[in-house]
């Protein structure tokens, strides 16, 4: 627990001896969250004169009439 006391005397104010990231574990680097990026591509074609519409979502064909 980060209580403001530097119980291990490494100068960083927490109770572990990594001297680095300020929490009470001995991992000297901060934890970064996992991030995920996704992209959806939607393409719509309108055909005349029969007015059929075809939609592509991530290159999957959906036929709309």
mmCIF file of N, CA and C in Angstrom, residues 4-43:
data_model
loop_
_atom_site.group_PDB
_atom_site.id
_atom_site.type_symbol
_atom_site.label_atom_id
_atom_site.label_comp_id
_atom_site.label_asym_id
_atom_site.label_seq_id
_atom_site.Cartn_x
_atom_site.Cartn_y
_atom_site.Cartn_z
ATOM 1 N N UNK A 4 2.993 6.745 1.730
ATOM 2 C CA UNK A 4 3.837 7.923 1.862
ATOM 3 C C UNK A 4 5.114 7.663 2.632
ATOM 4 N N UNK A 5 5.238 6.491 3.228
ATOM 5 C CA UNK A 5 6.469 6.167 3.944
ATOM 6 C C UNK A 5 7.365 5.349 3.035
ATOM 7 N N UNK A 6 8.650 5.721 3.004
ATOM 8 C CA UNK A 6 9.601 4.998 2.167
ATOM 9 C C UNK A 6 10.261 3.933 3.025
ATOM 10 N N UNK A 7 9.511 2.819 3.254
ATOM 11 C CA UNK A 7 9.957 1.820 4.228
ATOM 12 C C UNK A 7 11.215 1.092 3.804
ATOM 13 N N UNK A 8 11.529 1.111 2.510
ATOM 14 C CA UNK A 8 12.726 0.396 2.073
ATOM 15 C C UNK A 8 13.879 1.341 1.757
ATOM 16 N N UNK A 9 13.691 2.634 1.984
ATOM 17 C CA UNK A 9 14.743 3.651 1.876
ATOM 18 C C UNK A 9 15.363 3.749 0.489
ATOM 19 N N UNK A 10 14.547 3.560 -0.591
ATOM 20 C CA UNK A 10 15.105 3.784 -1.919
ATOM 21 C C UNK A 10 14.737 5.162 -2.468
ATOM 22 N N UNK A 11 13.976 5.940 -1.706
ATOM 23 C CA UNK A 11 13.769 7.334 -2.060
ATOM 24 C C UNK A 11 12.537 7.623 -2.897
ATOM 25 N N UNK A 12 11.720 6.605 -3.250
ATOM 26 C CA UNK A 12 10.586 6.890 -4.127
ATOM 27 C C UNK A 12 9.252 6.972 -3.401
ATOM 28 N N UNK A 13 9.235 6.779 -2.091
ATOM 29 C CA UNK A 13 8.020 6.996 -1.332
ATOM 30 C C UNK A 13 7.082 5.811 -1.231
ATOM 31 N N UNK A 14 7.431 4.649 -1.802
ATOM 32 C CA UNK A 14 6.585 3.480 -1.613
ATOM 33 C C UNK A 14 7.370 2.405 -0.862
ATOM 34 N N UNK A 15 6.734 1.254 -0.684
ATOM 35 C CA UNK A 15 7.298 0.239 0.197
ATOM 36 C C UNK A 15 8.046 -0.867 -0.528
ATOM 37 N N UNK A 16 8.204 -0.774 -1.859
ATOM 38 C CA UNK A 16 8.999 -1.781 -2.544
ATOM 39 C C UNK A 16 10.387 -1.213 -2.841
ATOM 40 N N UNK A 17 11.252 -2.031 -3.399
ATOM 41 C CA UNK A 17 12.626 -1.589 -3.607
ATOM 42 C C UNK A 17 12.969 -1.417 -5.079
ATOM 43 N N UNK A 18 11.948 -1.133 -5.939
ATOM 44 C CA UNK A 18 12.304 -0.928 -7.339
ATOM 45 C C UNK A 18 12.718 0.509 -7.622
ATOM 46 N N UNK A 19 12.374 1.439 -6.723
ATOM 47 C CA UNK A 19 12.857 2.801 -6.849
ATOM 48 C C UNK A 19 12.311 3.540 -8.049
ATOM 49 N N UNK A 20 11.133 3.124 -8.575
ATOM 50 C CA UNK A 20 10.755 3.662 -9.872
ATOM 51 C C UNK A 20 9.336 4.181 -9.956
ATOM 52 N N UNK A 21 8.344 3.295 -10.117
ATOM 53 C CA UNK A 21 7.042 3.748 -10.590
ATOM 54 C C UNK A 21 6.068 4.148 -9.502
ATOM 55 N N UNK A 22 6.458 4.084 -8.236
ATOM 56 C CA UNK A 22 5.644 4.646 -7.173
ATOM 57 C C UNK A 22 4.566 3.743 -6.623
ATOM 58 N N UNK A 23 4.374 2.521 -7.169
ATOM 59 C CA UNK A 23 3.436 1.607 -6.536
ATOM 60 C C UNK A 23 4.216 0.596 -5.709
ATOM 61 N N UNK A 24 3.486 -0.286 -5.038
ATOM 62 C CA UNK A 24 4.124 -1.139 -4.048
ATOM 63 C C UNK A 24 4.521 -2.512 -4.562
ATOM 64 N N UNK A 25 4.526 -2.711 -5.890
ATOM 65 C CA UNK A 25 5.087 -3.947 -6.402
ATOM 66 C C UNK A 25 6.542 -3.712 -6.813
ATOM 67 N N UNK A 26 7.222 -4.763 -7.193
ATOM 68 C CA UNK A 26 8.628 -4.615 -7.550
ATOM 69 C C UNK A 26 8.845 -4.612 -9.048
ATOM 70 N N UNK A 27 7.807 -4.263 -9.799
ATOM 71 C CA UNK A 27 7.931 -4.105 -11.239
ATOM 72 C C UNK A 27 8.277 -2.640 -11.495
ATOM 73 N N UNK A 28 9.426 -2.352 -12.068
ATOM 74 C CA UNK A 28 9.858 -0.959 -12.188
ATOM 75 C C UNK A 28 9.152 -0.153 -13.263
ATOM 76 N N UNK A 29 8.307 -0.769 -14.076
ATOM 77 C CA UNK A 29 7.621 -0.018 -15.123
ATOM 78 C C UNK A 29 6.133 -0.001 -14.862
ATOM 79 N N UNK A 30 5.490 1.066 -15.273
ATOM 80 C CA UNK A 30 4.051 1.182 -15.111
ATOM 81 C C UNK A 30 3.336 0.237 -16.078
ATOM 82 N N UNK A 31 2.142 -0.186 -15.697
ATOM 83 C CA UNK A 31 1.352 -1.096 -16.534
ATOM 84 C C UNK A 31 0.584 -0.270 -17.555
ATOM 85 N N UNK A 32 0.699 -0.641 -18.828
ATOM 86 C CA UNK A 32 -0.058 0.037 -19.868
ATOM 87 C C UNK A 32 -1.212 -0.855 -20.307
ATOM 88 N N UNK A 33 -2.394 -0.294 -20.494
ATOM 89 C CA UNK A 33 -3.538 -1.120 -20.882
ATOM 90 C C UNK A 33 -3.420 -1.608 -22.322
ATOM 91 N N UNK A 34 -4.056 -2.743 -22.603
ATOM 92 C CA UNK A 34 -4.107 -3.254 -23.968
ATOM 93 C C UNK A 34 -5.129 -2.457 -24.760
ATOM 94 N N UNK A 35 -4.757 -2.041 -25.958
ATOM 95 C CA UNK A 35 -5.686 -1.302 -26.802
ATOM 96 C C UNK A 35 -5.868 -2.062 -28.110
ATOM 97 N N UNK A 36 -7.068 -2.011 -28.631
ATOM 98 C CA UNK A 36 -7.397 -2.690 -29.881
ATOM 99 C C UNK A 36 -8.052 -1.692 -30.817
ATOM 100 N N UNK A 37 -7.623 -1.696 -32.058
ATOM 101 C CA UNK A 37 -8.197 -0.812 -33.063
ATOM 102 C C UNK A 37 -8.787 -1.672 -34.173
ATOM 103 N N UNK A 38 -10.029 -1.390 -34.541
ATOM 104 C CA UNK A 38 -10.649 -2.133 -35.632
ATOM 105 C C UNK A 38 -11.208 -1.134 -36.643
ATOM 106 N N UNK A 39 -11.250 -1.562 -37.893
ATOM 107 C CA UNK A 39 -11.731 -0.707 -38.975
ATOM 108 C C UNK A 39 -12.808 -1.447 -39.745
ATOM 109 N N UNK A 40 -13.919 -0.771 -39.985
ATOM 110 C CA UNK A 40 -15.007 -1.329 -40.797
ATOM 111 C C UNK A 40 -15.138 -0.486 -42.047
ATOM 112 N N UNK A 41 -15.089 -1.146 -43.193
ATOM 113 C CA UNK A 41 -15.230 -0.455 -44.468
ATOM 114 C C UNK A 41 -16.583 -0.809 -45.063
ATOM 115 N N UNK A 42 -17.374 0.216 -45.339
ATOM 116 C CA UNK A 42 -18.697 0.010 -45.935
ATOM 117 C C UNK A 42 -18.717 0.706 -47.285
ATOM 118 N N UNK A 43 -19.019 -0.060 -48.331
ATOM 119 C CA UNK A 43 -19.113 0.476 -49.690
ATOM 120 C C UNK A 43 -20.508 0.179 -50.219
#
